[in-house]
PDB file of C-alpha atoms in Angstrom:
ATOM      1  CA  UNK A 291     105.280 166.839 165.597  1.00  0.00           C
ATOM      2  CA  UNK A 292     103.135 164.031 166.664  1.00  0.00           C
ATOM      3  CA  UNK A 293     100.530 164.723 163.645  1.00  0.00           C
ATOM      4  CA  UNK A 294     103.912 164.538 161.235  1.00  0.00           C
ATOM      5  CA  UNK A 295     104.627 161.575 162.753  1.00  0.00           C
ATOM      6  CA  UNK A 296     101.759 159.470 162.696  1.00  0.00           C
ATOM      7  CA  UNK A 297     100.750 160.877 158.946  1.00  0.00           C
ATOM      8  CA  UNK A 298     104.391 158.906 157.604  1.00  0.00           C
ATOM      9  CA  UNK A 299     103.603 156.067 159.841  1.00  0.00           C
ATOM     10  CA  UNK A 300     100.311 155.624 157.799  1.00  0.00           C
ATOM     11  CA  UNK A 301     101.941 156.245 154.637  1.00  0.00           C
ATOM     12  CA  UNK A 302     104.641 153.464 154.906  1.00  0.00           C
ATOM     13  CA  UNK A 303     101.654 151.440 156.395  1.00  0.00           C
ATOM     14  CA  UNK A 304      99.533 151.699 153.244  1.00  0.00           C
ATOM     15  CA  UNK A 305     103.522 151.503 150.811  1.00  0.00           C
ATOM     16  CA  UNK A 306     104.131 148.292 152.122  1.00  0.00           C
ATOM     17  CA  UNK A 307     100.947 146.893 151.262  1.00  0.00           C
ATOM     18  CA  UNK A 308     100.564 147.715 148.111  1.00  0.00           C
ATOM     19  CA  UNK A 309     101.304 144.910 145.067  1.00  0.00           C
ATOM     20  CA  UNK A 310     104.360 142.835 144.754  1.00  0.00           C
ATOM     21  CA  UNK A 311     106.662 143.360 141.996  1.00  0.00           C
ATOM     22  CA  UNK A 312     107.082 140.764 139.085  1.00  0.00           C
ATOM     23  CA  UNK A 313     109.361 137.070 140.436  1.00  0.00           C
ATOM     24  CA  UNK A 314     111.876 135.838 138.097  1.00  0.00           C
ATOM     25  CA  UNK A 315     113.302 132.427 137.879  1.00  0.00           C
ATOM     26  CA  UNK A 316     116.729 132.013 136.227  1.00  0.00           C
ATOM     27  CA  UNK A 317     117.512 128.680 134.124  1.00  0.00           C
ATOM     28  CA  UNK A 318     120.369 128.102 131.699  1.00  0.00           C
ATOM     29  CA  UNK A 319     119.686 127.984 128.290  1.00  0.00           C
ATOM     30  CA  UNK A 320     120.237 124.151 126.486  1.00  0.00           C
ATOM     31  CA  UNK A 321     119.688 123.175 123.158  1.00  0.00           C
ATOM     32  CA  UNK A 322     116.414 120.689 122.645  1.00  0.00           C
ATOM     33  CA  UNK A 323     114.199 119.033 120.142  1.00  0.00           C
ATOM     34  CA  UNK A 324     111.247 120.933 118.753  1.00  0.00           C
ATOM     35  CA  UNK A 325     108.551 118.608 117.786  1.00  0.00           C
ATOM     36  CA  UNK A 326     105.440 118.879 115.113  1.00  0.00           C
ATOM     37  CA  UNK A 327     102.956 116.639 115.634  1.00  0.00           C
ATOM     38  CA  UNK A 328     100.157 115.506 113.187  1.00  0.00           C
ATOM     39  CA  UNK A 329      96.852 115.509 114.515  1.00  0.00           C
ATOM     40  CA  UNK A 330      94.155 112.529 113.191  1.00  0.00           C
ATOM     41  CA  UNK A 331      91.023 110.952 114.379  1.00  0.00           C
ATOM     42  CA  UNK A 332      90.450 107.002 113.402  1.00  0.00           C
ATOM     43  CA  UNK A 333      89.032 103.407 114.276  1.00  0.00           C
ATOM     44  CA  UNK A 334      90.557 101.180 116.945  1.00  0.00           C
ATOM     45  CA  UNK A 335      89.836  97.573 115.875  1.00  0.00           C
ATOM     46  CA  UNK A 336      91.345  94.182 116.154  1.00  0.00           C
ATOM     47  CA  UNK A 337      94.652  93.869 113.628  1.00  0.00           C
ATOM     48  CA  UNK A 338      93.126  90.457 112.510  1.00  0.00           C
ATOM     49  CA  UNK A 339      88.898  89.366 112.486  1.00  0.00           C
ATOM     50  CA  UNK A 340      87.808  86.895 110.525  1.00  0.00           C
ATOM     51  CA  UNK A 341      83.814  86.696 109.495  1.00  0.00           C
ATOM     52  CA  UNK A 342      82.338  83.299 109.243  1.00  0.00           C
ATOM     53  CA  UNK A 343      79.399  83.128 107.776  1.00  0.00           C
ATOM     54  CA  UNK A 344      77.518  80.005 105.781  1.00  0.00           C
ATOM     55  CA  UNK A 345      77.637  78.251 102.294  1.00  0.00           C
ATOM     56  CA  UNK A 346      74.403  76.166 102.795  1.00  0.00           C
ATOM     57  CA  UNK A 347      70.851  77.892 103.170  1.00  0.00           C
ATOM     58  CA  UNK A 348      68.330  77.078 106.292  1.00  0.00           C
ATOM     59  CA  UNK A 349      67.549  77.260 109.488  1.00  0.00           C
ATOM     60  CA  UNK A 350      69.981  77.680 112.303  1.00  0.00           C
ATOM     61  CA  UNK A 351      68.667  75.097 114.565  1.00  0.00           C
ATOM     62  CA  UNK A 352      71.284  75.879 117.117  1.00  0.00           C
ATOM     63  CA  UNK A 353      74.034  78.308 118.318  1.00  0.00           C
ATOM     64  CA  UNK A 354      76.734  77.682 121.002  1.00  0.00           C
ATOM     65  CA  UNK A 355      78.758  80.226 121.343  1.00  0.00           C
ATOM     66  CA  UNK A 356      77.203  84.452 121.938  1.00  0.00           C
ATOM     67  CA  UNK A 357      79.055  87.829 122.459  1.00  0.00           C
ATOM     68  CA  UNK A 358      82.822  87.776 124.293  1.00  0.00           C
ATOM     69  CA  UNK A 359      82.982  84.035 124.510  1.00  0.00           C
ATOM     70  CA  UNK A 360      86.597  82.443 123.570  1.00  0.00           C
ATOM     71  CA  UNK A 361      86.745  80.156 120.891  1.00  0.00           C
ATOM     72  CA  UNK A 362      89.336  77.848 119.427  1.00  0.00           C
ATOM     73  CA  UNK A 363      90.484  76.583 115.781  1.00  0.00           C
ATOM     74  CA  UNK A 364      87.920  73.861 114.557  1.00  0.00           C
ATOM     75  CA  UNK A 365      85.167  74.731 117.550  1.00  0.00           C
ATOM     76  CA  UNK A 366      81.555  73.870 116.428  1.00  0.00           C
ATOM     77  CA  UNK A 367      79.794  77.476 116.941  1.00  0.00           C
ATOM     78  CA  UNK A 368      76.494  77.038 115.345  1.00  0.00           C
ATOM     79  CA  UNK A 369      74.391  74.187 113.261  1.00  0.00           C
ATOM     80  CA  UNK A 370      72.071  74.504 110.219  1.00  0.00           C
ATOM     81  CA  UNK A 371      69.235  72.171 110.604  1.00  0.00           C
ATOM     82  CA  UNK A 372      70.767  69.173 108.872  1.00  0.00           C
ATOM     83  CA  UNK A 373      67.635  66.950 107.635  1.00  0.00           C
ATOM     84  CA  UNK A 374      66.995  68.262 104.069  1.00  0.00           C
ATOM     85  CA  UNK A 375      70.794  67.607 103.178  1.00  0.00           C
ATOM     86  CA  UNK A 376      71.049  64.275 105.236  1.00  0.00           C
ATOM     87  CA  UNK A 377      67.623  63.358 102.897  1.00  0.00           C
ATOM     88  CA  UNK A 378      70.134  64.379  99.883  1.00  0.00           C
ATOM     89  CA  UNK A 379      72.788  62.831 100.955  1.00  0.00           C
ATOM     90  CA  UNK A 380      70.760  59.294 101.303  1.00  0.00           C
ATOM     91  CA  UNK A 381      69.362  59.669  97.962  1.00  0.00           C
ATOM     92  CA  UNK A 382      72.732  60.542  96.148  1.00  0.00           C
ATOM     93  CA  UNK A 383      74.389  57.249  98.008  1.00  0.00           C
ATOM     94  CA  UNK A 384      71.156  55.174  96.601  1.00  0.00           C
ATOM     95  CA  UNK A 385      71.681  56.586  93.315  1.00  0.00           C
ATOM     96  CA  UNK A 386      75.398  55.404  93.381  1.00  0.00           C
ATOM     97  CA  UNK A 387      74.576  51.889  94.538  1.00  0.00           C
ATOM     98  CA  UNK A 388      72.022  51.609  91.416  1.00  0.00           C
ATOM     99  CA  UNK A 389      74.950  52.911  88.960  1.00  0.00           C
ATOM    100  CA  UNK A 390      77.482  50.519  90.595  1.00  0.00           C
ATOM    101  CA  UNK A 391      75.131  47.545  90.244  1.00  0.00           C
ATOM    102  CA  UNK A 392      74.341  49.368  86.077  1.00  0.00           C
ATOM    103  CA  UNK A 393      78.141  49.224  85.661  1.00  0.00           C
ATOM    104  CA  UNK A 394      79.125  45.555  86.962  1.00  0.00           C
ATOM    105  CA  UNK A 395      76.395  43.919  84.851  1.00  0.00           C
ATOM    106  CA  UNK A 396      77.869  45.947  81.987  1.00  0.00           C
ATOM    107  CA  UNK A 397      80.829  44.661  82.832  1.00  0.00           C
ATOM    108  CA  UNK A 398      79.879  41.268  82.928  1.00  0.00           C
ATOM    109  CA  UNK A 399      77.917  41.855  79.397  1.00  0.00           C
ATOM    110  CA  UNK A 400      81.274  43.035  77.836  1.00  0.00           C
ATOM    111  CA  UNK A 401      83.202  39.907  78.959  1.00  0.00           C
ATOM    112  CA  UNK A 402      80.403  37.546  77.776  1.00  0.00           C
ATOM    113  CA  UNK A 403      80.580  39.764  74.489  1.00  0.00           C
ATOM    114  CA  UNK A 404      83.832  39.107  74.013  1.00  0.00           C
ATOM    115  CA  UNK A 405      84.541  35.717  74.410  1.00  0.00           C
ATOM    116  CA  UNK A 406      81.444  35.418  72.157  1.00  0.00           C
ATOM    117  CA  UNK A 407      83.068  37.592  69.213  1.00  0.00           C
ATOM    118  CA  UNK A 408      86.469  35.286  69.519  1.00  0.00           C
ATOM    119  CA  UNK A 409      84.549  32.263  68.696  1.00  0.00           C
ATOM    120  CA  UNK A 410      82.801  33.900  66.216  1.00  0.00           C
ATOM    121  CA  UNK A 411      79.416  33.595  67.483  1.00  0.00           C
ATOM    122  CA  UNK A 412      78.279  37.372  67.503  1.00  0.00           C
ATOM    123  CA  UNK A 413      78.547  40.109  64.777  1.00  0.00           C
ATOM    124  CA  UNK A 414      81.636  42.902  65.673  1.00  0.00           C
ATOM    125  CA  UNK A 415      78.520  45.159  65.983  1.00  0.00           C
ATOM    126  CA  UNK A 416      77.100  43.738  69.437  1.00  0.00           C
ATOM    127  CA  UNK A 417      80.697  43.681  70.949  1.00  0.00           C
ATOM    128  CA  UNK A 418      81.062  47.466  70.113  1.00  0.00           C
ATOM    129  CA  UNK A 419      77.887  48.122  71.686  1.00  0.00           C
ATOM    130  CA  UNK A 420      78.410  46.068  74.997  1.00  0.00           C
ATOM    131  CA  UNK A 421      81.786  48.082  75.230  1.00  0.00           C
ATOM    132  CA  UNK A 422      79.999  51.468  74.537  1.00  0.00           C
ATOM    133  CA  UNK A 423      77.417  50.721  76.785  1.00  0.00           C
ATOM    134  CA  UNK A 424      79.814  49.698  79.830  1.00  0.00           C
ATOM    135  CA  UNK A 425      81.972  53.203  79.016  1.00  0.00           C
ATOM    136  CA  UNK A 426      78.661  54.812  79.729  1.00  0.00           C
ATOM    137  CA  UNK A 427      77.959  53.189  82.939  1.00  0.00           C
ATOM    138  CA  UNK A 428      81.427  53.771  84.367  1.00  0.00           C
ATOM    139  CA  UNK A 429      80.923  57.709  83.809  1.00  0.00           C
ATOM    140  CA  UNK A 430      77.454  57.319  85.373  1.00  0.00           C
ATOM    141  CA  UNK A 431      79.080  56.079  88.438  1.00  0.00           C
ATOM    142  CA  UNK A 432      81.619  59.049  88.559  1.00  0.00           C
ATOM    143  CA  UNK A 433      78.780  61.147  88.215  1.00  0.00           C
ATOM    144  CA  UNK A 434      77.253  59.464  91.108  1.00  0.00           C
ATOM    145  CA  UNK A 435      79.991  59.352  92.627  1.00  0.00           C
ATOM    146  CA  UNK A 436      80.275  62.785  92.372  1.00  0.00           C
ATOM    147  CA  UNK A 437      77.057  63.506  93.492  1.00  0.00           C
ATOM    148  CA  UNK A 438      77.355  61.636  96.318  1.00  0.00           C
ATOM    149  CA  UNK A 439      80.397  64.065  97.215  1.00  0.00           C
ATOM    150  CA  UNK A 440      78.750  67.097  96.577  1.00  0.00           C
ATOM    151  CA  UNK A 441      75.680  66.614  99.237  1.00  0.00           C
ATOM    152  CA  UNK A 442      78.171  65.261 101.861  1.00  0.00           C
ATOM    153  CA  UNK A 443      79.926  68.123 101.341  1.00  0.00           C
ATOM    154  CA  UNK A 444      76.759  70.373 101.994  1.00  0.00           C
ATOM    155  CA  UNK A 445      75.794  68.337 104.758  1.00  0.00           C
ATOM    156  CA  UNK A 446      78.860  68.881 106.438  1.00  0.00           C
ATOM    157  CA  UNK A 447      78.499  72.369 105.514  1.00  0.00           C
ATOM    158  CA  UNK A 448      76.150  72.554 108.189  1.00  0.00           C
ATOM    159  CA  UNK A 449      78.150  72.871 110.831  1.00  0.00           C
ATOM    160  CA  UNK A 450      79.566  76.559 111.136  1.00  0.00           C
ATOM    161  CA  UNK A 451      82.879  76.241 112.273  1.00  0.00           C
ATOM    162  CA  UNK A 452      85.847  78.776 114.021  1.00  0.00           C
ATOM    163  CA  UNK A 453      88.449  78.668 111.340  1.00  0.00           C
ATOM    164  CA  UNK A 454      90.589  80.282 114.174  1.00  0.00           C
ATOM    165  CA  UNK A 455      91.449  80.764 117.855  1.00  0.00           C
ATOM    166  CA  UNK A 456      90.086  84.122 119.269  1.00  0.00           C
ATOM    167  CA  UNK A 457      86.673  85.803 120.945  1.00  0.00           C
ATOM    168  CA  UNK A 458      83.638  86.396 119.779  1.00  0.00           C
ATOM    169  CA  UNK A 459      82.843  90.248 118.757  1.00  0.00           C
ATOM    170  CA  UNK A 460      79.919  89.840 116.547  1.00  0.00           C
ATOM    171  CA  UNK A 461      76.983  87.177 116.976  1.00  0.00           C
ATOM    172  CA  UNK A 462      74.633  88.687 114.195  1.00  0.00           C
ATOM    173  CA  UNK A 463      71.857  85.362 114.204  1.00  0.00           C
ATOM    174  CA  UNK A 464      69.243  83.585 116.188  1.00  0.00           C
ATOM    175  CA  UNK A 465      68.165  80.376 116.567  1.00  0.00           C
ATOM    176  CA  UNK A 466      65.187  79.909 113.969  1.00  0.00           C
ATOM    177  CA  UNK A 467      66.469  82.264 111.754  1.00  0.00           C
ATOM    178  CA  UNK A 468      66.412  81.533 108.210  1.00  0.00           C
ATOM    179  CA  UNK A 469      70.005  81.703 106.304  1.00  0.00           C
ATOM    180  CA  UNK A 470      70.206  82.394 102.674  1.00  0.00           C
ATOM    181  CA  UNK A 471      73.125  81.519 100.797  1.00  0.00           C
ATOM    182  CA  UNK A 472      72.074  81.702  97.196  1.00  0.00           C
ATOM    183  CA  UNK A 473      74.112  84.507  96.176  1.00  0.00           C
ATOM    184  CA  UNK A 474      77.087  85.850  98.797  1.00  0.00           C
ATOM    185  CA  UNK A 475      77.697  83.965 102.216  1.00  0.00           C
ATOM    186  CA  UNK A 476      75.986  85.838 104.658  1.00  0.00           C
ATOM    187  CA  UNK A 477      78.269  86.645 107.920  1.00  0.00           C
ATOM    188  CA  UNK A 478      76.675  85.028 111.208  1.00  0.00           C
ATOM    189  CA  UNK A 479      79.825  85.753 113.047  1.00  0.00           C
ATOM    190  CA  UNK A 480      82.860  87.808 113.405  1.00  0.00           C
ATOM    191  CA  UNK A 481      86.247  87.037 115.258  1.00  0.00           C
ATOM    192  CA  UNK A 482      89.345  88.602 115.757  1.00  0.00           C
ATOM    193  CA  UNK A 483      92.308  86.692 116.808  1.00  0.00           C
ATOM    194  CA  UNK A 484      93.689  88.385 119.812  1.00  0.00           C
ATOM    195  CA  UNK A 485      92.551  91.757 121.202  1.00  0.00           C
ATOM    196  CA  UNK A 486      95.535  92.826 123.194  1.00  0.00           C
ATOM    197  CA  UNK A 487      96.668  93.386 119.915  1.00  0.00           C
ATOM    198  CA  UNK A 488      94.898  96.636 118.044  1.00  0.00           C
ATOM    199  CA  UNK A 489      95.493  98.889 115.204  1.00  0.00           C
ATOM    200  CA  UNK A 490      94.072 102.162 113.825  1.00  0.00           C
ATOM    201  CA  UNK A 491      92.869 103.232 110.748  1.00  0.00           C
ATOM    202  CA  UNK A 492      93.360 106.879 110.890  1.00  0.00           C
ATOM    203  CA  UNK A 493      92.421 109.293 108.916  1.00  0.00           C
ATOM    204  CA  UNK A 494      94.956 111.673 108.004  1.00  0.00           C
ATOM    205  CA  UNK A 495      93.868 115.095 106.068  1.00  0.00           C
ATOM    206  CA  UNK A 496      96.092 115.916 102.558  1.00  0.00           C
ATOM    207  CA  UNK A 497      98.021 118.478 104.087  1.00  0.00           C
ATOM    208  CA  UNK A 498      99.633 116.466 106.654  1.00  0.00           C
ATOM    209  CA  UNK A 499     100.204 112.924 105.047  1.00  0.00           C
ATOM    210  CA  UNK A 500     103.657 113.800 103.946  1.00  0.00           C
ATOM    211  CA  UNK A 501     105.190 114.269 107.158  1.00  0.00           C
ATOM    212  CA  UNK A 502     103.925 110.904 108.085  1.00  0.00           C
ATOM    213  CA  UNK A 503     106.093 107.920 107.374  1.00  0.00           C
ATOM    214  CA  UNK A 504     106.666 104.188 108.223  1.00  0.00           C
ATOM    215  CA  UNK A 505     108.279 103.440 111.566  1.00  0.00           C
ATOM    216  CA  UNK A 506     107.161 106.793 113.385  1.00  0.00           C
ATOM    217  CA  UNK A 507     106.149 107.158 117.160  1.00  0.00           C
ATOM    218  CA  UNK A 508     102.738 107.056 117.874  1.00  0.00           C
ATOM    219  CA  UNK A 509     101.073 108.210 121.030  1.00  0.00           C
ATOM    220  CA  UNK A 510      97.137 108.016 121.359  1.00  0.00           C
ATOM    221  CA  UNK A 511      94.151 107.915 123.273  1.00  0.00           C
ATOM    222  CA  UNK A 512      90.613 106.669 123.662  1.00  0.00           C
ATOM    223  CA  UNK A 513      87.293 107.936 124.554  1.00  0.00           C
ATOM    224  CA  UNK A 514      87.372 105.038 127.418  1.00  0.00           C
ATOM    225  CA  UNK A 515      90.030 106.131 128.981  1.00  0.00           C
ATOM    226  CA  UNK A 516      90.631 109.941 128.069  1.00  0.00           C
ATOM    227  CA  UNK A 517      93.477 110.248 130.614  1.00  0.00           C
ATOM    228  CA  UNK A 518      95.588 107.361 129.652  1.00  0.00           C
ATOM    229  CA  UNK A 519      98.135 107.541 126.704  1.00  0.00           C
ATOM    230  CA  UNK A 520      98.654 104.550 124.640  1.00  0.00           C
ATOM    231  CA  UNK A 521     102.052 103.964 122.011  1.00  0.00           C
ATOM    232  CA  UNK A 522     102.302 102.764 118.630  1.00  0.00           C
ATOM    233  CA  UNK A 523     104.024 102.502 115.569  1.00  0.00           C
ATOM    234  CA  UNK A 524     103.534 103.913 111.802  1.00  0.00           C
ATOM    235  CA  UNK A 525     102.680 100.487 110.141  1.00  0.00           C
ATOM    236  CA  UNK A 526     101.826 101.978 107.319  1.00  0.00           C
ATOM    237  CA  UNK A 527     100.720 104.928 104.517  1.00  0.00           C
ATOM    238  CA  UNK A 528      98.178 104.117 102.297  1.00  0.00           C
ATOM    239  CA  UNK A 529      98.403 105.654  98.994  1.00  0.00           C
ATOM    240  CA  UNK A 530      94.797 105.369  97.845  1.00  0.00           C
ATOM    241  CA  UNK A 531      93.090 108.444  99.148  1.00  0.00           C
ATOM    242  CA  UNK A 532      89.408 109.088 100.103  1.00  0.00           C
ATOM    243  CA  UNK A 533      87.404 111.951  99.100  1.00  0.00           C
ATOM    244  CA  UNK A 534      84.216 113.082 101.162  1.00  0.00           C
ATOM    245  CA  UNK A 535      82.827 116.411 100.475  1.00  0.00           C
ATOM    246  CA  UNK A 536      85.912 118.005  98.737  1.00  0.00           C
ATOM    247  CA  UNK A 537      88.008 116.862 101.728  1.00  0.00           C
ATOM    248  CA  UNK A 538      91.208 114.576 100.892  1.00  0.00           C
ATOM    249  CA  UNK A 539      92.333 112.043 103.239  1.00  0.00           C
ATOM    250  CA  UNK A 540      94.948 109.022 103.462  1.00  0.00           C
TER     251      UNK A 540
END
């Protein structure tokens, strides 16, 4: 009796102990939204940058703004050494005064010319040419004048200005270095406008592009901060695609 006994106490023992049996948890069932979402990888960048760069070639003989500084509208950032087109701009005014001085003795030749020809005292032949010849020294002097204009203009050019308020993302010069503008402005700086506000240019593969449309939600994220989730909007679907290696995106 006692060896019965203890043999079921053991078996119970090693029952009990044994694994649990499967929990269930009871809800109610609702109705919900099912959502597909559309996958894309892209560029975050500034929704508004603005490269300056130069119209004049030479040498940057100074810079005053670098990398992250804030700048505003009108803001001298960097100068173009200025002497060659000072030098022009001398000359050009010289070359004006001499034209001016051409066209008031022409002037005075035409009068004298004329009241010559009413009494009769010249041919018709020298008044024509005193009036010919002051016509031609009043367009010298708007060439001059224009002259003049043009290498003011450049010397002005020589100051690289902000054309808006924003920051500094791009400084791509040094002092010294040499600027060459024969062909394309070349860009010395870049600036966007306001970096608390961003856009991205995603792109989106063919297959997916027509569930996308204007006005969506956006939710994404950023290798800087891979835990944070950021909101947006569906600005807009571009409809010129982009092919690289057989692969279609928008």
């Amino acid at each position: 009796a006692l060896l019965g006994a203890g043999g079921y106490w053991l078996w119970r023992r090693s029952a009990d102990s044994g694994p649990e049996g499967p929990n269930y948890r009871v809800a109610q069932a609702v109705r919900g939204d099912v959502v597909q979402t559309v996958t894309a990888s892209g560029k975050l960048s500034a929704v508004e940058t603005v490269e300056i760069g130069s119209q004049v070639s030479g040498n940057l003989k100074e810079i005053f703004v670098d990398f992250n500084d804030n700048v505003t509208n009108g803001q001298l950032v960097a100068r173009i050494d200025p002497a060659t087109f000072e030098a022009r701009a001398i000359q050009a005014e010289g070359e004006l005064l001499n034209a001016q001085a051409g066209l008031e003795l022409a002037r005075i030749k035409e009068r004298r010319s004329f009241e010559l020809r009413k009494k009769e005292l010249i041919a018709q032949s020298e008044l024509d040419e005193a009036q010919s010849e002051l016509k031609q020294k009043e367009a010298t002097v708007k060439m001059r004048e224009a002259s003049l204009m043009n290498a003011r203009v450049d010397l002005e050019r020589t100051r690289i200005i902000s054309p808006i308020d924003g920051i500094v993302i791009l400084r791509a010069v040094e002092v010294g270095q040499t600027v060459q503008a024969s062909f394309s402005a070349p860009k010395l700086f870049e600036i966007a406008r306001d970096l608390r506000d961003m856009e991205i240019s995603a792109d989106v593969s063919e297959a997916d592009i027509g569930q996308v449309r204007e006005g969506q939600d956006v939710t994404f994220t950023v290798d800087a901060y891979t835990e944070e989730q950021f909101k947006g909007v569906v600005q807009q679907v571009r409809n010129n695609p982009t092919t690289v290696q057989n692969v279609v995106t928008f």
